[in-house]
Coordinates of C-alpha atoms and ligand atoms in Angstrom, one line a residue:
X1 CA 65.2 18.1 43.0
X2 CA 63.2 17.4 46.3
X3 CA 64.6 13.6 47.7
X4 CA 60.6 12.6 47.5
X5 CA 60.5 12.9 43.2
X6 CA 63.7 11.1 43.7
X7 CA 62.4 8.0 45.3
X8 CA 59.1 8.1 43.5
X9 CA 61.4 8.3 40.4
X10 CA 63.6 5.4 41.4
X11 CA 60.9 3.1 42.6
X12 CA 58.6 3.5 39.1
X13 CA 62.1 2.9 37.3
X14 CA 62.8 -0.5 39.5
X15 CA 59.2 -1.6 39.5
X16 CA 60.1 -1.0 35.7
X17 CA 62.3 -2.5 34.9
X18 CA 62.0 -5.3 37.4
X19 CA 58.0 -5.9 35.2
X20 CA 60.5 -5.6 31.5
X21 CA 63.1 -8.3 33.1
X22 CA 60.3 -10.4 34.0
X23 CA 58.8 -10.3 30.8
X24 CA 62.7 -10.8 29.1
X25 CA 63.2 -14.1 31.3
X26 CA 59.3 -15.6 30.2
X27 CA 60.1 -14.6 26.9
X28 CA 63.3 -16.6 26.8
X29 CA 62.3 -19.1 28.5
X30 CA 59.3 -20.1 26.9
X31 CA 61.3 -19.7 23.4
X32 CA 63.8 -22.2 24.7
X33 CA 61.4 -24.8 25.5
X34 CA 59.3 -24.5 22.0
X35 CA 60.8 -27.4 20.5
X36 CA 60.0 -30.2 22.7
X37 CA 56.9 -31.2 24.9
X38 CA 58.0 -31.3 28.5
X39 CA 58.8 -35.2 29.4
X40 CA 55.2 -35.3 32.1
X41 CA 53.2 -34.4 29.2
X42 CA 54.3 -36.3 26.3
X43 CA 51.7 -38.5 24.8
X44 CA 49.3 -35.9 26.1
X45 CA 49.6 -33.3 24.4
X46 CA 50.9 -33.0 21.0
X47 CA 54.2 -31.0 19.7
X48 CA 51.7 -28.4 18.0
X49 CA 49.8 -27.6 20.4
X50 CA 52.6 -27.1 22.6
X51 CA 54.3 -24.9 20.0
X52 CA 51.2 -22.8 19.3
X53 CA 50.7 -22.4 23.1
X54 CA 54.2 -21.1 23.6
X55 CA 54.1 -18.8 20.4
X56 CA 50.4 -17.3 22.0
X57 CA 52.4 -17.0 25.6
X58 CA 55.4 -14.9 23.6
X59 CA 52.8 -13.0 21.6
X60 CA 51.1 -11.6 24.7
X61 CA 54.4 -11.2 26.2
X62 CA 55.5 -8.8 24.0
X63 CA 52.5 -7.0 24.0
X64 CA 53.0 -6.5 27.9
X65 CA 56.3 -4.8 27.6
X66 CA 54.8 -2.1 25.3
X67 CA 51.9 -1.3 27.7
X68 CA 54.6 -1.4 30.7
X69 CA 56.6 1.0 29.4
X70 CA 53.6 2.7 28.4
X71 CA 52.2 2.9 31.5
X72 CA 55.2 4.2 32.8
X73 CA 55.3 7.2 30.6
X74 CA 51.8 7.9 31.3
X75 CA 52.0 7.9 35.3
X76 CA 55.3 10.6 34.4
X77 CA 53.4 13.1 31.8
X78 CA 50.8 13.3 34.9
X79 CA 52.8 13.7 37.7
X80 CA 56.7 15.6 36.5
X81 CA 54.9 16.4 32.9
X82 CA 52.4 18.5 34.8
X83 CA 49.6 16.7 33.7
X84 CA 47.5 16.6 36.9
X85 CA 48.1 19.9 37.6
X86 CA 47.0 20.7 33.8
X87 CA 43.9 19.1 34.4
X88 CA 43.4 20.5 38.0
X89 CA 43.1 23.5 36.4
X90 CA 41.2 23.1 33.7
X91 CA 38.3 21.8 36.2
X92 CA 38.8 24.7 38.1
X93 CA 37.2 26.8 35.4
X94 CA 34.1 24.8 35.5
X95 CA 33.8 23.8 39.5
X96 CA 35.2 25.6 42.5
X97 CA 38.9 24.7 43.3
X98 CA 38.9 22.6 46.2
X99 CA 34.9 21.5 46.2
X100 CA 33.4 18.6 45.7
X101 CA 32.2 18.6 42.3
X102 CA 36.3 19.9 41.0
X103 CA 37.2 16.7 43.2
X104 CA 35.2 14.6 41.5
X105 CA 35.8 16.1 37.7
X106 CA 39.8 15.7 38.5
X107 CA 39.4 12.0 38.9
X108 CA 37.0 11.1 36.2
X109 CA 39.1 12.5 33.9
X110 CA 42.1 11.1 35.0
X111 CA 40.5 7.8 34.7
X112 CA 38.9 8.5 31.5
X113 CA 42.5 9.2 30.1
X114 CA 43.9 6.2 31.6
X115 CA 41.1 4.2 29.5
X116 CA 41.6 6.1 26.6
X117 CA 45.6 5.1 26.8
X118 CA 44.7 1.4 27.4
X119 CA 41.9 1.3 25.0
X120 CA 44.2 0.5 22.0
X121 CA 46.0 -2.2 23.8
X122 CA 42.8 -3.5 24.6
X123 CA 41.7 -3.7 21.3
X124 CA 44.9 -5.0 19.9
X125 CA 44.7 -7.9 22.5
X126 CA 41.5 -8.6 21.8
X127 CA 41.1 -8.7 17.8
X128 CA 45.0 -9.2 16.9
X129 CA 46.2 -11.5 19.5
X130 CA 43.2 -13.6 20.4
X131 CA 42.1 -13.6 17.0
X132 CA 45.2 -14.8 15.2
X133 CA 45.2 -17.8 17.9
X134 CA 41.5 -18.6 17.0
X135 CA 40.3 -17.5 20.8
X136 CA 38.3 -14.6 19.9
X137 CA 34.4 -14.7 19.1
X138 CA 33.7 -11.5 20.3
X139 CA 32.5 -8.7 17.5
X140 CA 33.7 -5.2 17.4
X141 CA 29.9 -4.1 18.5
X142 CA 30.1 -6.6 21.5
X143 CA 33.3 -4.6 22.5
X144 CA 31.8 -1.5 22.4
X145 CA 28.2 -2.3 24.3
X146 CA 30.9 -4.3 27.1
X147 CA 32.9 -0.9 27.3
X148 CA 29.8 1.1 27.3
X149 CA 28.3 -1.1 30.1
X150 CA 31.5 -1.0 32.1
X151 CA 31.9 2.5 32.2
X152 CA 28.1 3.4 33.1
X153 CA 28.7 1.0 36.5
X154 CA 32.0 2.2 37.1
X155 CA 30.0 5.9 37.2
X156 CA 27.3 4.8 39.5
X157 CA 28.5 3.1 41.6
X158 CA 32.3 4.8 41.6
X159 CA 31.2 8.3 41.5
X160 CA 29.0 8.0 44.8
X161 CA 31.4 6.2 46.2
X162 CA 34.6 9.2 45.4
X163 CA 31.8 11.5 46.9
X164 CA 31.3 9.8 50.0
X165 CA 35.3 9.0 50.5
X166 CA 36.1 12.8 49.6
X167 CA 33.3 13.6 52.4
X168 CA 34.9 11.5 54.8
X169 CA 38.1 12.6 54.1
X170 CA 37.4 16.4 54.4
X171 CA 34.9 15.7 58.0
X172 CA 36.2 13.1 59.7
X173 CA 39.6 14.9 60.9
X174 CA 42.9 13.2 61.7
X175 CA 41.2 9.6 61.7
X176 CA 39.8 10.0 58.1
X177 CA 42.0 6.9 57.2
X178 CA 40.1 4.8 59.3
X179 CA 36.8 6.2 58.3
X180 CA 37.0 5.6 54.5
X181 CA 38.9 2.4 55.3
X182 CA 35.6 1.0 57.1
X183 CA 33.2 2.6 54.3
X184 CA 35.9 1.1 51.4
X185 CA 35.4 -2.6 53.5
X186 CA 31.7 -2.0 53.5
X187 CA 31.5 -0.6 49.7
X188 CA 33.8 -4.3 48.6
X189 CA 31.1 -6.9 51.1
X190 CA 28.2 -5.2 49.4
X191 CA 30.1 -5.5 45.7
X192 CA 31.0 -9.5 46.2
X193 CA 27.4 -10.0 47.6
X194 CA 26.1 -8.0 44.6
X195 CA 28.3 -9.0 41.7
X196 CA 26.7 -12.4 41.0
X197 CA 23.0 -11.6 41.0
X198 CA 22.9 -7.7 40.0
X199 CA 26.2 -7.3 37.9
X200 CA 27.6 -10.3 36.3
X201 CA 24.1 -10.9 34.8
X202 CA 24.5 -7.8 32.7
X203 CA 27.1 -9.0 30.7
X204 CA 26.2 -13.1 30.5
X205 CA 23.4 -14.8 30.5
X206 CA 23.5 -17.8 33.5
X207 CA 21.6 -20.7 33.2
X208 CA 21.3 -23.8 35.5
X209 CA 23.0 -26.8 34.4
X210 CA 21.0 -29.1 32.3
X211 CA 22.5 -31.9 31.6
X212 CA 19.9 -35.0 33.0
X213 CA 23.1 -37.5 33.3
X214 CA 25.6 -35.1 35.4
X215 CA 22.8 -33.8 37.3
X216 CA 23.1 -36.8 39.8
X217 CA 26.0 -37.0 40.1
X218 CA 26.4 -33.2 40.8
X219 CA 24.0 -33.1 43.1
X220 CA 25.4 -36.1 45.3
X221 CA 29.0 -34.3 45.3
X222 CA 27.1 -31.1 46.3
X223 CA 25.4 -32.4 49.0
X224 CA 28.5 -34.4 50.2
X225 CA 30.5 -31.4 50.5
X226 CA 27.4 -28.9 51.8
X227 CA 26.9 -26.7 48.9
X228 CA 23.0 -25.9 47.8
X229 CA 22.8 -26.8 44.5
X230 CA 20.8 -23.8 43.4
X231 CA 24.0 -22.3 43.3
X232 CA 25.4 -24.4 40.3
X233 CA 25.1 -21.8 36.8
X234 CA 27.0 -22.4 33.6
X235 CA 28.1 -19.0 31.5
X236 CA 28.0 -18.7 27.9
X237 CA 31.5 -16.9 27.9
X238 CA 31.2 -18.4 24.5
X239 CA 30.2 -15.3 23.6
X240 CA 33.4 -13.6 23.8
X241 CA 36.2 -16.3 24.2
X242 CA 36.6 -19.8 23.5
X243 CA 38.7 -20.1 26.7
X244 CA 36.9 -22.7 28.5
X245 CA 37.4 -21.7 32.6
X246 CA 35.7 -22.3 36.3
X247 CA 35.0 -20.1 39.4
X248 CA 33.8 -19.6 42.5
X249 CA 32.1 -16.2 43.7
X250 CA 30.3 -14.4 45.8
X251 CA 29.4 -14.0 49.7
X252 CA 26.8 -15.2 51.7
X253 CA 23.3 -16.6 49.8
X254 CA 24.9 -15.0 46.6
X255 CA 27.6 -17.3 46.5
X256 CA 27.9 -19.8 43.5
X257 CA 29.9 -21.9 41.3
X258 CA 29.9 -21.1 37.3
X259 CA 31.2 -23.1 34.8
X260 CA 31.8 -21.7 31.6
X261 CA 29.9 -22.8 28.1
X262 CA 32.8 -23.6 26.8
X263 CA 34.5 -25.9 29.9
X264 CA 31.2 -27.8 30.0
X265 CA 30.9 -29.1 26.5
X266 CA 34.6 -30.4 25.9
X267 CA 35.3 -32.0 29.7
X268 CA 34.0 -35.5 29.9
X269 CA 31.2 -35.8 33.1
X270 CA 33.8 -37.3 36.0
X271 CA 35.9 -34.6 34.3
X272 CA 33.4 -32.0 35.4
X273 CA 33.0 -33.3 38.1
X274 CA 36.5 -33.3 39.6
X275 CA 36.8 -29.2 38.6
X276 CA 33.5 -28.7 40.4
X277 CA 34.9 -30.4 43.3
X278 CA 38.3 -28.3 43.1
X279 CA 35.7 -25.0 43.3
X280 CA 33.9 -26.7 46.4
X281 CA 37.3 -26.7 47.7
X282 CA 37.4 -22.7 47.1
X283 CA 34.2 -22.6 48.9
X284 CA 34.8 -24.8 51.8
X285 CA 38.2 -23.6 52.8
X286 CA 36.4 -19.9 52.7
X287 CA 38.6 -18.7 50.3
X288 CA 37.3 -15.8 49.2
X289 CA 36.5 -14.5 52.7
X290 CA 40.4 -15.1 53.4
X291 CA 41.3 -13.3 50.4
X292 CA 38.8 -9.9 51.3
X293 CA 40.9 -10.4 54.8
X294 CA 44.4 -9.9 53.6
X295 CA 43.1 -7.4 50.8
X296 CA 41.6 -5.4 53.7
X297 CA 44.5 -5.4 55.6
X298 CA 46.7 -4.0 52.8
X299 CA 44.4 -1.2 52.2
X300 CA 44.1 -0.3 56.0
X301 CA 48.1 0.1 56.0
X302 CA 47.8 2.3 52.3
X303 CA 45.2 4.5 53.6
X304 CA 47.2 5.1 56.4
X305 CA 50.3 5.8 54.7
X306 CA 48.3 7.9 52.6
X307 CA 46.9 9.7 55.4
X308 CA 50.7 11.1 56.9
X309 CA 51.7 11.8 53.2
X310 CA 48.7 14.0 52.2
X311 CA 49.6 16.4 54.9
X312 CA 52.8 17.2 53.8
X313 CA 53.4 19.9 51.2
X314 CA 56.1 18.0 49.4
X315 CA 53.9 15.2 48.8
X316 CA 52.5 17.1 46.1
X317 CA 55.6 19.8 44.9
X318 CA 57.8 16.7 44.7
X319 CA 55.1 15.3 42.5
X320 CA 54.6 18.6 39.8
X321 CA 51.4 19.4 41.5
X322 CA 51.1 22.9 43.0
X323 CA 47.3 23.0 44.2
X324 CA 47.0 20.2 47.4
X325 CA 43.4 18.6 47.4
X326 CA 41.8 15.5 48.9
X327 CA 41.0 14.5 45.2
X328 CA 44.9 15.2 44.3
X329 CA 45.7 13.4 47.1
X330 CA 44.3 10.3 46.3
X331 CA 45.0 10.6 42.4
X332 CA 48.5 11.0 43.5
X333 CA 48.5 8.0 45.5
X334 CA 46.7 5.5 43.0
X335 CA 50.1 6.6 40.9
X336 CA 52.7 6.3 43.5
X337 CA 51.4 3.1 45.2
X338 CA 51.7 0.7 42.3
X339 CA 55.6 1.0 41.7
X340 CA 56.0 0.2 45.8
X341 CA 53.3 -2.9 46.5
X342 CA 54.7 -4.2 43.1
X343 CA 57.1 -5.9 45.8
X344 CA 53.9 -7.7 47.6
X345 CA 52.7 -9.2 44.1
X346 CA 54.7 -12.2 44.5
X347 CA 53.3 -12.6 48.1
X348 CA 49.8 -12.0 46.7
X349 CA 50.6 -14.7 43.8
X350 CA 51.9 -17.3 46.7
X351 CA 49.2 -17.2 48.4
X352 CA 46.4 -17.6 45.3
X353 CA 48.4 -20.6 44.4
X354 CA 48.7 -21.8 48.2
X355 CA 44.7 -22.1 47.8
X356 CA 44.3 -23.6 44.7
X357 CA 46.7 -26.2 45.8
X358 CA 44.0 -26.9 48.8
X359 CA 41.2 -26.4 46.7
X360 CA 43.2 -29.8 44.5
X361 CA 43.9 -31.4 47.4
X362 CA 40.1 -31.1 48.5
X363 CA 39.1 -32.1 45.1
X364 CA 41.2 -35.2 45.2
X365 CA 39.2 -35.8 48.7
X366 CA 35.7 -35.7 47.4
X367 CA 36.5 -36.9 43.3
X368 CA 38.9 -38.3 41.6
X369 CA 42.4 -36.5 41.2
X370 CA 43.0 -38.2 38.2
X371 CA 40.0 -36.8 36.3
X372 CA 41.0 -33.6 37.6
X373 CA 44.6 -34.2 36.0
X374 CA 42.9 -35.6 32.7
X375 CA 40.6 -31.7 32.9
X376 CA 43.8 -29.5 33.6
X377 CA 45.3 -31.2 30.6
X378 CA 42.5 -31.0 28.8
X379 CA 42.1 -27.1 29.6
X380 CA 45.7 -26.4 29.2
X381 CA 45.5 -27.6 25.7
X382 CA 42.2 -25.1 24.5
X383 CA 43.7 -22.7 26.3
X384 CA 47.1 -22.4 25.2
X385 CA 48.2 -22.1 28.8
X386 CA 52.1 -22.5 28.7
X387 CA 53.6 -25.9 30.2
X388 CA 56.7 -23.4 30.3
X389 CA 56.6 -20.7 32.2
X390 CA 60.1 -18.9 33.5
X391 CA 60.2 -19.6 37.2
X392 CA 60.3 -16.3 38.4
X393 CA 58.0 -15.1 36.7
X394 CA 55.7 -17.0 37.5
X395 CA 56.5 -16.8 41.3
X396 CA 56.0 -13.1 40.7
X397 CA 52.3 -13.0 38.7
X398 CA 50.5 -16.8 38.5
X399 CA 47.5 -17.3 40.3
X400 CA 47.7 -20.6 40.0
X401 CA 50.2 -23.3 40.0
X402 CA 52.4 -24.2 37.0
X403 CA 51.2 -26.9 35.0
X404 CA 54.1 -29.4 36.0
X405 CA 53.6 -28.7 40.1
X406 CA 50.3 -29.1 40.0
X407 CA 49.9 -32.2 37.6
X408 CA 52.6 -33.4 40.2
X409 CA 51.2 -32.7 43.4
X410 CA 47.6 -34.3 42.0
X411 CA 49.2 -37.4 40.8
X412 CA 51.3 -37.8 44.4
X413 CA 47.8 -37.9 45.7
X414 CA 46.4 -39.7 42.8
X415 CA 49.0 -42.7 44.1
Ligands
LIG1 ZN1 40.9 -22.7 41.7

């Protein structure tokens, strides 16, 4: 066995295991904290809720570990099962080894199988898990128009976009890396200036605000902080979920803040207004330019990598493919690279939850913390958002802050 299919091998089984050990710890975790409301939310929220949040926290728990361990076995059956190669070759028959259009077929229907594997989990999260905890409103038919939607814009604009990157990376010699680095850092401005006006719309409808006795209010905090107010929308993700939720998006004139249906009709108005003013905190400290920075960085340094790699001949032998490509190349890659910058997840999670704390701390600046305590609780309640989490496993994957830090840190600046 080549040493390369041996490290590939052991980092897919550590980042394995390490996901399944994770999962263990939450499980437990959460499970030993079930029978009592922790002691800073007593009175708050009540012992059922808190029991029906942590059994809906186990429940998608346990569905994780399947798909993991999927996942797993999917990323082997393509690489040591042959797979790739498999499919290399049944292109081959229909496009000219090594040309474009083969490129191109080899990854579609790589990631048409990868959907087709997820699709059941997908399914089962959606209309077993969701549904038994009373979140789901979406309809089988709405499932299938979303996925049929999805996959038509991940074909135009993915497909030009694998052209152009396989172009670059067969033209632009030994600095390809660099080339389809700055088209890749192009392709993602153009995306976040796009997704807000062109591609969100396509999936929910976006409406101003309407409510005549927020509206002043609003508009004061918006103009206190520098935000047009054009750029306020409320979502009817009613439509699919009643998980009520908030966010800021978008670059440049695009930008805007949309509250969900289902946030706006069960927060009180200073409510609303304190998580509006945590997502003018997201705007104001430019977090979404900070986080296309780092993300940028991190795919200079894999493009790189993947540039030495793809010259080497054991990059694909030690991998169960016998035909090199560009296309192979960067299939190979997307299946390597997961199992290795699983070790920068916790780093990416630290630094999510660095900003929402700023984006509190600037909401406890311009409104009032304790309305933006009273909305967290509020939200972790509908939500069945654990109060519990297992501590590492929450350093390794949560965006945002436990519920106990940041109820804590608001309050300190509540006082
Ligand atoms: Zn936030």
């Amino acid at each position: 066995m080549h040493w390369f299919s041996l490290v590939f091998l052991a980092a897919l089984a550590l980042a394995t295991a390490a996901r399944l050990w994770l999962s263990r710890r939450h499980i437990r975790h959460i499970a030993a904290n079930r029978d009592a409301v922790p002691a800073e939310f007593a009175g708050r929220i009540s012992l059922a809720a808190h029991q029906k949040a942590a059994d809906y926290n186990v429940a998608k728990a346990r569905a994780g570990v399947i798909e993991t361990l999927m996942a797993a076995a999917l990323t082997v059956a393509f690489t040591f099962g042959g797979g790739l190669q498999f499919l290399s070759e049944l292109c081959q028959r229909a496009f000219q080894a090594g040309g474009y259009a083969h490129g191109i077929a080899l990854i579609v229907s790589v990631v048409v199988i990868s959907s087709a594997v997820d699709l059941p989990f997908s399914l089962v999260r959606t209309f077993v898990i969701e549904a038994r905890f009373g979140f789901n409103r979406m309809s089988l038919r709405l499932f299938v128009l979303d996925m049929v939607k999805g996959a038509a814009l991940g074909a135009l604009l993915g497909i030009p976009l694998v052209f152009v990157v396989l172009w670059l990376m067969a033209r632009t010699g030994d600095f390809w890396w660099l080339t389809v680095w700055l088209v890749w850092v192009a392709f993602s401005l153009l995306f976040a200036t796009i997704y807000p006006t062109f591609i969100a719309p396509l999936f929910n409808k976006f409406s101003p605000l309407e409510d005549s006795g927020l509206r002043s209010r609003i508009e004061a905090l918006l103009a206190k902080c520098g935000f047009r107010s054009r750029g306020l929308f409320v979502m009817d993700g009613s439509k699919r979920s009643s998980h009520g939720n908030a966010y800021f998006t978008g670059l440049g004139a695009a930008k805007r803040i949309v509250l969900f249906d289902t946030l706006v009709s069960r927060l009180a108005p200073p409510e609303l207004e304190a998580v509006l003013a945590h997502e003018l905190g997201h705007f104001s400290r430019h977090h979404v330019w900070k986080r296309m920075a780092a993300g940028s960085a991190v795919s200079l340094a894999l493009l790189w990598v993947l540039g030495w790699l793809m010259a080497k001949e054991w990059f694909y032998t030690a991998l169960g493919v016998s035909s090199p490509g560009t296309a192979m190349a960067l299939i190979l890659f997307s299946m390597l690279a997961p199992s290795f910058t699983f070790l920068l997840q916790p780093l990416a999670s630290l630094y999510s939850r660095l900003h929402e704390f700023e984006a509190d701390a600037y909401a406890a600046q311009y409104a009032d913390a304790g309305e933006l305590v009273r909305a967290l609780v509020k939200l972790y309640e509908d939500n069945a958002a654990t109060l519990t989490p297992d501590p590492l496993h929450s350093a390794f994957y949560d965006s945002h802050p436990p519920a106990p830090a940041r109820i804590a840190r608001l309050q300190s600046l509540h006082a």
